[in-house]
CSV table of C-alpha atoms and ligand atoms in Angstrom, one decimal:
chain,number,residue,atom,x,y,z
A,1,MET,CA,244.3,107.1,115.6
A,2,ILE,CA,241.9,108.8,113.3
A,3,GLU,CA,242.9,111.7,111.1
A,4,LEU,CA,240.8,114.9,111.2
A,5,THR,CA,240.3,114.6,107.4
A,6,ASP,CA,238.9,111.2,108.0
A,7,LEU,CA,236.5,112.6,110.6
A,8,ARG,CA,235.5,115.4,108.2
A,9,ALA,CA,234.7,112.8,105.6
A,10,ARG,CA,232.5,110.8,108.0
A,11,ILE,CA,230.7,114.0,109.1
A,12,SER,CA,230.1,115.0,105.5
A,13,HIS,CA,228.7,111.5,104.9
A,14,VAL,CA,226.3,111.8,107.8
A,15,LYS,CA,225.3,115.2,106.6
A,16,ASP,CA,224.5,113.9,103.2
A,17,ASP,CA,222.4,111.1,104.8
A,18,LEU,CA,220.6,113.7,106.9
A,19,SER,CA,219.7,116.1,104.1
A,20,GLN,CA,218.5,113.2,102.0
A,21,GLN,CA,216.3,111.7,104.7
A,22,VAL,CA,214.8,114.8,106.2
A,23,SER,CA,213.1,115.8,103.0
A,24,VAL,CA,211.2,112.5,102.8
A,25,LEU,CA,210.0,112.4,106.4
A,26,SER,CA,206.2,112.5,106.0
A,27,ASP,CA,204.9,112.2,109.6
A,28,LEU,CA,205.8,112.8,113.2
A,29,ASP,CA,206.6,109.1,113.8
A,30,ALA,CA,209.1,109.2,111.0
A,31,VAL,CA,210.6,112.4,112.5
A,32,GLU,CA,211.0,110.7,115.9
A,33,ALA,CA,212.6,107.6,114.2
A,34,PHE,CA,214.9,109.9,112.4
A,35,ARG,CA,215.9,111.7,115.6
A,36,ILE,CA,216.7,108.5,117.3
A,37,GLU,CA,218.7,107.2,114.3
A,38,PHE,CA,220.9,110.3,114.4
A,39,LEU,CA,220.7,111.9,117.8
A,40,GLY,CA,219.8,108.9,120.0
A,41,ARG,CA,222.3,107.5,122.5
A,42,LYS,CA,223.4,104.9,120.0
A,43,GLY,CA,222.7,107.2,117.0
A,44,LYS,CA,225.1,107.9,114.2
A,45,ILE,CA,226.2,111.2,115.6
A,46,SER,CA,226.8,109.8,119.1
A,47,GLU,CA,229.0,107.1,117.4
A,48,LEU,CA,231.1,109.9,115.8
A,49,PHE,CA,231.5,111.6,119.2
A,50,LYS,CA,233.0,108.3,120.5
A,51,LEU,CA,235.8,108.7,118.0
A,52,LEU,CA,237.0,111.9,119.6
A,53,GLY,CA,239.3,109.9,121.9
A,54,GLN,CA,241.2,108.6,118.9
A,55,ILE,CA,241.9,112.0,117.4
A,56,ASP,CA,245.2,113.6,118.0
A,57,PRO,CA,244.9,115.9,121.1
A,58,SER,CA,246.1,119.0,119.2
A,59,GLU,CA,243.2,118.6,116.8
A,60,ARG,CA,240.6,117.4,119.3
A,61,ALA,CA,239.1,120.9,119.9
A,62,THR,CA,238.5,121.4,116.2
A,63,ALA,CA,237.1,118.0,115.9
A,64,GLY,CA,234.8,118.6,118.9
A,65,LYS,CA,233.5,121.8,117.3
A,66,LEU,CA,232.8,120.1,114.0
A,67,LEU,CA,230.9,117.4,115.8
A,68,ASN,CA,228.9,119.9,117.9
A,69,ASP,CA,228.1,121.9,114.8
A,70,LEU,CA,226.8,118.7,113.2
A,71,LYS,CA,224.7,117.8,116.2
A,72,GLN,CA,223.2,121.3,116.3
A,73,GLU,CA,222.5,121.2,112.6
A,74,ALA,CA,220.8,117.8,113.0
A,75,SER,CA,218.7,119.1,115.9
A,76,ALA,CA,217.7,122.2,114.0
A,77,LEU,CA,216.7,120.1,110.9
A,78,PHE,CA,214.7,117.7,113.1
A,79,ALA,CA,212.9,120.6,114.9
A,80,ALA,CA,212.2,122.5,111.6
A,81,ARG,CA,210.7,119.4,110.0
A,82,LYS,CA,208.6,118.7,113.1
A,83,ASP,CA,207.3,122.3,113.0
A,84,GLU,CA,206.4,121.9,109.3
A,85,LEU,CA,204.5,118.7,109.9
A,86,ASP,CA,202.7,120.1,112.9
A,87,SER,CA,201.5,123.1,111.1
A,88,ALA,CA,200.5,121.0,108.1
A,89,ALA,CA,198.5,118.8,110.4
A,90,LEU,CA,196.8,121.8,112.0
A,91,ASP,CA,196.0,123.2,108.6
A,92,GLU,CA,194.5,119.9,107.5
A,93,GLN,CA,192.5,119.7,110.7
A,94,ILE,CA,191.1,123.2,110.3
A,95,ALA,CA,190.1,122.4,106.7
A,96,ARG,CA,188.5,119.2,107.8
A,97,GLU,CA,186.5,120.8,110.6
A,98,ARG,CA,185.4,123.8,108.8
A,99,ILE,CA,181.7,124.3,109.3
A,100,ASP,CA,179.7,125.0,106.2
A,101,LEU,CA,176.9,127.2,107.5
A,102,THR,CA,175.1,127.0,104.2
A,103,LEU,CA,174.5,123.3,104.5
A,104,PRO,CA,170.9,122.3,105.5
A,105,GLY,CA,170.7,121.3,109.2
A,106,VAL,CA,170.0,117.9,110.6
A,107,TYR,CA,166.3,117.6,111.1
A,108,HIS,CA,165.0,116.0,114.2
A,109,PRO,CA,161.2,115.8,114.1
A,110,LEU,CA,159.6,116.8,117.4
A,111,GLY,CA,156.8,114.7,118.8
A,112,HIS,CA,153.8,116.0,120.6
A,113,LYS,CA,151.0,114.8,122.9
A,114,HIS,CA,148.4,112.5,121.3
A,115,LEU,CA,145.1,114.2,120.7
A,116,LEU,CA,143.4,112.1,123.4
A,117,THR,CA,146.0,113.3,126.0
A,118,GLN,CA,145.5,116.9,124.9
A,119,VAL,CA,141.7,116.6,125.2
A,120,GLN,CA,142.0,114.9,128.6
A,121,GLN,CA,144.3,117.5,130.0
A,122,GLU,CA,142.1,120.3,128.7
A,123,ILE,CA,139.1,118.8,130.4
A,124,GLU,CA,141.1,118.4,133.6
A,125,SER,CA,142.2,122.0,133.5
A,126,ILE,CA,138.6,123.2,133.1
A,127,PHE,CA,137.4,121.2,136.2
A,128,LEU,CA,140.5,122.1,138.2
A,129,ARG,CA,139.6,125.8,137.7
A,130,MET,CA,136.0,125.0,138.9
A,131,GLY,CA,137.6,123.6,142.1
A,132,PHE,CA,137.7,119.8,141.5
A,133,ASP,CA,140.6,117.6,142.4
A,134,VAL,CA,142.0,114.9,140.0
A,135,ALA,CA,141.8,111.4,141.4
A,136,SER,CA,142.8,108.1,140.0
A,137,GLY,CA,142.1,104.4,140.5
A,138,PRO,CA,143.3,101.0,139.2
A,139,GLU,CA,142.5,99.7,135.8
A,140,ILE,CA,142.4,96.1,137.2
A,141,GLU,CA,139.4,96.2,139.6
A,142,ASP,CA,137.5,93.9,141.8
A,143,GLU,CA,133.8,93.1,141.5
A,144,TYR,CA,133.0,94.9,144.7
A,145,HIS,CA,134.2,98.4,143.6
A,146,ASN,CA,133.1,97.9,140.0
A,147,PHE,CA,129.6,96.5,140.7
A,148,GLU,CA,128.4,95.7,144.2
A,149,ALA,CA,129.3,99.0,145.8
A,150,LEU,CA,127.7,100.8,142.9
A,151,ASN,CA,124.4,99.0,143.7
A,152,ILE,CA,124.7,96.3,141.0
A,153,PRO,CA,124.5,93.0,142.8
A,154,ALA,CA,125.7,89.7,141.2
A,155,ASP,CA,122.5,88.6,139.6
A,156,HIS,CA,121.4,92.1,138.5
A,157,PRO,CA,120.7,92.2,134.7
A,158,ALA,CA,122.4,95.7,134.6
A,159,ARG,CA,125.8,93.9,134.7
A,160,ASP,CA,125.2,93.0,131.1
A,161,ASP,CA,125.4,96.8,130.2
A,162,TRP,CA,129.1,96.7,131.0
A,163,ASP,CA,130.3,93.8,128.8
A,164,THR,CA,133.3,93.2,131.0
A,165,PHE,CA,136.7,91.4,130.5
A,166,TYR,CA,137.3,89.1,133.5
A,167,ILE,CA,140.8,88.2,134.7
A,168,ASP,CA,139.4,85.6,137.2
A,169,ASP,CA,136.1,85.1,138.9
A,170,THR,CA,136.2,88.4,140.9
A,171,THR,CA,138.9,90.4,139.1
A,172,LEU,CA,138.2,92.4,136.0
A,173,LEU,CA,139.5,95.2,133.6
A,174,ARG,CA,137.3,98.1,134.7
A,175,PRO,CA,134.6,98.9,132.0
A,176,HIS,CA,134.0,102.4,133.5
A,177,THR,CA,135.7,104.8,135.8
A,178,SER,CA,132.8,104.8,138.3
A,179,PRO,CA,134.6,102.4,140.8
A,180,VAL,CA,136.9,105.3,141.5
A,181,GLN,CA,133.9,107.2,143.0
A,182,ILE,CA,133.7,104.4,145.6
A,183,ARG,CA,137.4,104.3,146.3
A,184,VAL,CA,137.6,108.1,146.8
A,185,MET,CA,134.5,108.2,149.1
A,186,GLU,CA,135.8,105.2,151.1
A,187,GLN,CA,138.9,107.4,151.9
A,188,THR,CA,137.3,110.8,152.3
A,189,LYS,CA,134.6,112.5,154.3
A,190,PRO,CA,132.1,114.7,152.4
A,191,PRO,CA,132.3,117.2,150.8
A,192,VAL,CA,133.9,115.4,147.8
A,193,ARG,CA,134.6,117.1,144.5
A,194,ILE,CA,136.7,115.1,142.1
A,195,ILE,CA,137.2,114.1,138.6
A,196,CYS,CA,138.9,110.9,137.5
A,197,PRO,CA,140.3,110.4,134.0
A,198,GLY,CA,141.3,106.9,132.9
A,199,ARG,CA,141.4,104.0,130.5
A,200,CYS,CA,138.4,101.6,130.3
A,201,TYR,CA,137.9,98.2,128.6
A,202,ARG,CA,134.7,96.6,127.2
A,203,ARG,CA,133.9,93.6,125.1
A,204,ASP,CA,132.2,96.0,122.7
A,205,THR,CA,132.3,95.2,119.0
A,206,GLN,CA,134.5,97.7,117.3
A,207,ASP,CA,132.7,100.2,115.1
A,208,ALA,CA,132.9,103.9,114.3
A,209,THR,CA,131.9,105.0,117.8
A,210,HIS,CA,132.9,102.0,120.0
A,211,SER,CA,136.3,100.8,120.9
A,212,PRO,CA,137.2,97.9,123.3
A,213,VAL,CA,139.7,100.3,124.9
A,214,PHE,CA,138.6,103.8,125.4
A,215,HIS,CA,138.8,106.6,128.0
A,216,GLN,CA,136.4,108.1,130.4
A,217,ILE,CA,136.4,111.0,132.8
A,218,GLU,CA,134.3,110.5,135.9
A,219,LEU,CA,133.0,113.4,137.9
A,220,LEU,CA,131.7,113.2,141.5
A,221,TRP,CA,130.4,116.0,143.7
A,222,VAL,CA,128.9,115.1,147.1
A,223,GLU,CA,127.9,117.8,149.5
A,224,GLU,CA,124.8,119.1,151.4
A,225,GLY,CA,122.0,120.3,149.3
A,226,LEU,CA,123.0,119.4,145.7
A,227,SER,CA,120.3,118.8,143.1
A,228,LEU,CA,119.9,117.9,139.5
A,229,ALA,CA,119.9,121.6,138.7
A,230,ASN,CA,123.5,121.9,140.0
A,231,LEU,CA,124.5,119.0,137.7
A,232,LYS,CA,122.9,120.7,134.7
A,233,TYR,CA,124.7,124.0,135.5
A,234,VAL,CA,128.1,122.3,135.9
A,235,LEU,CA,127.5,120.5,132.6
A,236,GLU,CA,126.5,123.6,130.8
A,237,LEU,CA,129.5,125.5,132.1
A,238,PHE,CA,131.8,122.7,131.1
A,239,ILE,CA,130.4,122.2,127.6
A,240,HIS,CA,130.5,126.0,127.0
A,241,GLU,CA,134.2,126.1,128.1
A,242,PHE,CA,135.2,123.1,126.1
A,243,PHE,CA,133.3,123.6,122.8
A,244,GLY,CA,132.5,127.3,122.7
A,245,GLU,CA,129.4,128.6,120.9
A,246,GLY,CA,127.0,126.7,118.6
A,247,TYR,CA,127.1,123.2,120.2
A,248,GLU,CA,123.7,121.8,121.4
A,249,MET,CA,123.3,119.6,124.5
A,250,ARG,CA,120.3,117.3,125.2
A,251,LEU,CA,119.5,115.5,128.4
A,252,SER,CA,117.2,112.5,128.3
A,253,GLY,CA,116.1,109.9,130.9
A,254,ASP,CA,118.2,106.8,131.4
A,255,PHE,CA,118.9,104.1,134.0
A,256,PHE,CA,122.0,103.5,136.0
A,257,PRO,CA,121.8,101.4,139.2
A,258,PHE,CA,124.1,103.9,141.0
A,259,THR,CA,122.2,107.1,140.1
A,260,GLU,CA,118.6,108.2,140.6
A,261,PRO,CA,117.4,109.9,138.6
A,262,SER,CA,119.8,109.1,135.7
A,263,VAL,CA,120.3,110.9,132.5
A,264,GLN,CA,122.0,110.5,129.2
A,265,VAL,CA,123.7,113.5,127.6
A,266,HIS,CA,123.9,113.8,123.9
A,267,MET,CA,125.7,116.6,121.9
A,268,ARG,CA,125.4,117.9,118.4
A,269,ALA,CA,128.1,119.8,116.6
A,270,PRO,CA,127.1,123.0,114.7
A,271,GLY,CA,125.4,122.1,111.4
A,272,ALA,CA,125.4,118.4,112.2
A,273,LYS,CA,122.3,116.2,111.8
A,274,ASP,CA,123.1,113.4,114.3
A,275,TRP,CA,123.3,113.5,118.0
A,276,LEU,CA,126.2,111.7,119.7
A,277,GLU,CA,126.0,110.3,123.3
A,278,ILE,CA,128.8,111.7,125.3
A,279,MET,CA,128.0,110.7,128.9
A,280,GLY,CA,125.8,109.1,131.4
A,281,ALA,CA,125.0,111.1,134.6
A,282,GLY,CA,122.7,111.4,137.5
A,283,MET,CA,122.2,112.0,141.2
A,284,VAL,CA,124.2,109.5,143.3
A,285,ASP,CA,121.8,106.8,144.5
A,286,PRO,CA,121.3,106.8,148.3
A,287,ALA,CA,122.3,103.1,148.4
A,288,VAL,CA,125.7,104.0,147.0
A,289,LEU,CA,126.2,106.7,149.7
A,290,LYS,CA,125.2,104.2,152.4
A,291,ASN,CA,127.7,101.7,151.0
A,292,VAL,CA,130.6,104.1,151.7
A,293,GLY,CA,129.3,105.1,155.1
A,294,TYR,CA,127.7,108.5,154.1
A,295,ASP,CA,124.3,109.6,155.4
A,296,PRO,CA,122.0,110.2,152.4
A,297,GLU,CA,119.8,112.3,154.7
A,298,GLU,CA,122.7,114.7,155.2
A,299,VAL,CA,124.4,114.8,151.8
A,300,THR,CA,123.4,114.4,148.2
A,301,GLY,CA,125.6,114.2,145.1
A,302,PHE,CA,125.8,114.0,141.4
A,303,ALA,CA,128.1,112.1,139.1
A,304,PHE,CA,128.8,111.6,135.4
A,305,GLY,CA,131.0,109.4,133.2
A,306,LEU,CA,132.2,111.1,130.0
A,307,GLY,CA,133.7,109.5,126.9
A,308,ILE,CA,136.9,111.3,126.0
A,309,GLU,CA,137.1,109.9,122.5
A,310,ARG,CA,133.6,111.1,121.8
A,311,MET,CA,134.5,114.7,123.0
A,312,ALA,CA,137.4,114.8,120.6
A,313,MET,CA,135.3,113.4,117.8
A,314,LEU,CA,132.7,116.1,118.3
A,315,ARG,CA,135.1,119.0,118.5
A,316,TYR,CA,137.4,118.0,115.6
A,317,GLY,CA,134.8,116.4,113.3
A,318,ILE,CA,136.5,112.9,113.6
A,319,ASP,CA,134.0,110.4,112.2
A,320,ASP,CA,135.7,107.1,113.3
A,321,ILE,CA,137.0,106.2,116.7
A,322,ARG,CA,139.5,103.7,115.3
A,323,LEU,CA,141.6,106.6,114.0
A,324,PHE,CA,142.8,107.3,117.6
A,325,LEU,CA,144.6,104.0,118.1
A,326,GLY,CA,145.6,103.5,114.4
A,327,ASN,CA,149.0,105.1,114.8
A,328,ASP,CA,148.6,106.7,111.3
A,329,LEU,CA,150.9,109.7,111.4
A,330,ARG,CA,148.9,111.5,108.7
A,331,PHE,CA,146.1,111.6,111.3
A,332,ILE,CA,148.1,112.1,114.5
A,333,THR,CA,150.2,115.0,113.2
A,334,GLN,CA,147.1,117.0,112.4
A,335,PHE,CA,146.5,117.8,116.0
B,401,FA5,C1,128.9,104.5,132.2
B,401,FA5,O1,129.9,103.9,132.0
B,401,FA5,C2,128.6,105.0,133.5
B,401,FA5,N1,129.6,104.6,134.5
B,401,FA5,C3,128.5,106.5,133.4
B,401,FA5,C4,128.0,107.2,134.6
B,401,FA5,C5,128.9,107.7,135.6
B,401,FA5,C6,126.6,107.3,134.8
B,401,FA5,C7,128.4,108.3,136.7
B,401,FA5,C8,126.1,108.0,135.9
B,401,FA5,C9,127.0,108.4,136.9
B,401,FA5,P1,128.0,104.4,129.7
B,401,FA5,O2,128.2,102.9,129.6
B,401,FA5,O3,126.9,105.0,129.1
B,401,FA5,O4,128.0,104.8,131.2
B,401,FA5,O5,129.4,105.1,129.2
B,401,FA5,C10,129.6,106.5,129.4
B,401,FA5,C11,130.3,107.0,128.1
B,401,FA5,O6,131.5,106.3,127.9
B,401,FA5,C12,129.5,106.9,126.9
B,401,FA5,O7,128.5,108.0,126.8
B,401,FA5,C13,130.5,107.0,125.8
B,401,FA5,O8,130.9,108.3,125.6
B,401,FA5,C14,131.7,106.3,126.5
B,401,FA5,N2,131.8,104.9,126.0
B,401,FA5,C15,131.2,103.8,126.5
B,401,FA5,N3,131.5,102.7,125.9
B,401,FA5,C16,132.4,103.1,124.9
B,401,FA5,C17,133.1,102.4,123.9
B,401,FA5,N4,133.1,101.1,123.7
B,401,FA5,N5,134.0,103.2,123.1
B,401,FA5,C18,134.0,104.5,123.2
B,401,FA5,N6,133.4,105.2,124.2
B,401,FA5,C19,132.6,104.5,125.0
């Protein structure tokens, strides 16, 4: 048998324990451990409940009430401490996540299109508005499309004008965009009105106006009744659209096996002393029209091949072609 006074003493002991421990609980894990230690199935309070059977039946109701009070008190203490810790954690989280709107933002620099891409797209848009389509062809070409079909047979000295990188005996890196003329005409019946922008490769020695990798835009218009006057008109329209006022254009005689007559076009920027060659052009040679199955008695055409780098140099006063591929951000970010 256990005396009620004995039980009271034990309850008071557990209470002391409780009040001491609760104040030092510093996190939710500790609170849970505390709860199990006192209120769990094998906890200190449950152990006291087990003593009820040993209490004199006349005092059992009082003892039960004392134990229930203790249990409630312990539960309340546990819940209160848990609330305190929860709200402290929330306060801490709010403080930690506070956004300081006065701090400078994180700066992500935005890239932009390279000047050559900008110029290429601008030229494309001018010709699209004039009614030309944009075509493309492979950078790795065969000799037939790059030379033979353009009226430059194997032993022709004009092949030397395109100092070409060969991959094997008959495959090469195209030195100009003119083979695309052939590819388009092979696939299309006249009339044909296309431009073709693209990268070209030549074994040219690098200097201020030559690069072994550069870009051209090819133009081809084949239809009935076209003459050199139409070519000159299209050129003037284009040059005026692209450069605006004050730029001079000069046509002079030249030779290309795939055009007859052939011309070279030079431009001069306002106030500049020197002329810069920007393109080769001419009336499509009847032999080329025959090679693609067109009848030169029915249709005529004109074509040109324009250097994109040279156009950008003229418009923006860039004096060295090497700057385009130099990856110097001080240059690139200017445009
Ligand atoms: C040709 O490539 C001819 N296919 C152009 C043509 C097309 C003529 C259609 C007639 C009809 P040319 O080799 O002159 O021609 O080159 C044309 C332009 O490409 C030059 O005026 C120049 O602006 C540019 N160019 C040529 N080689 C280089 C180079 N190494 N670096 C930069 N630009 C170049």
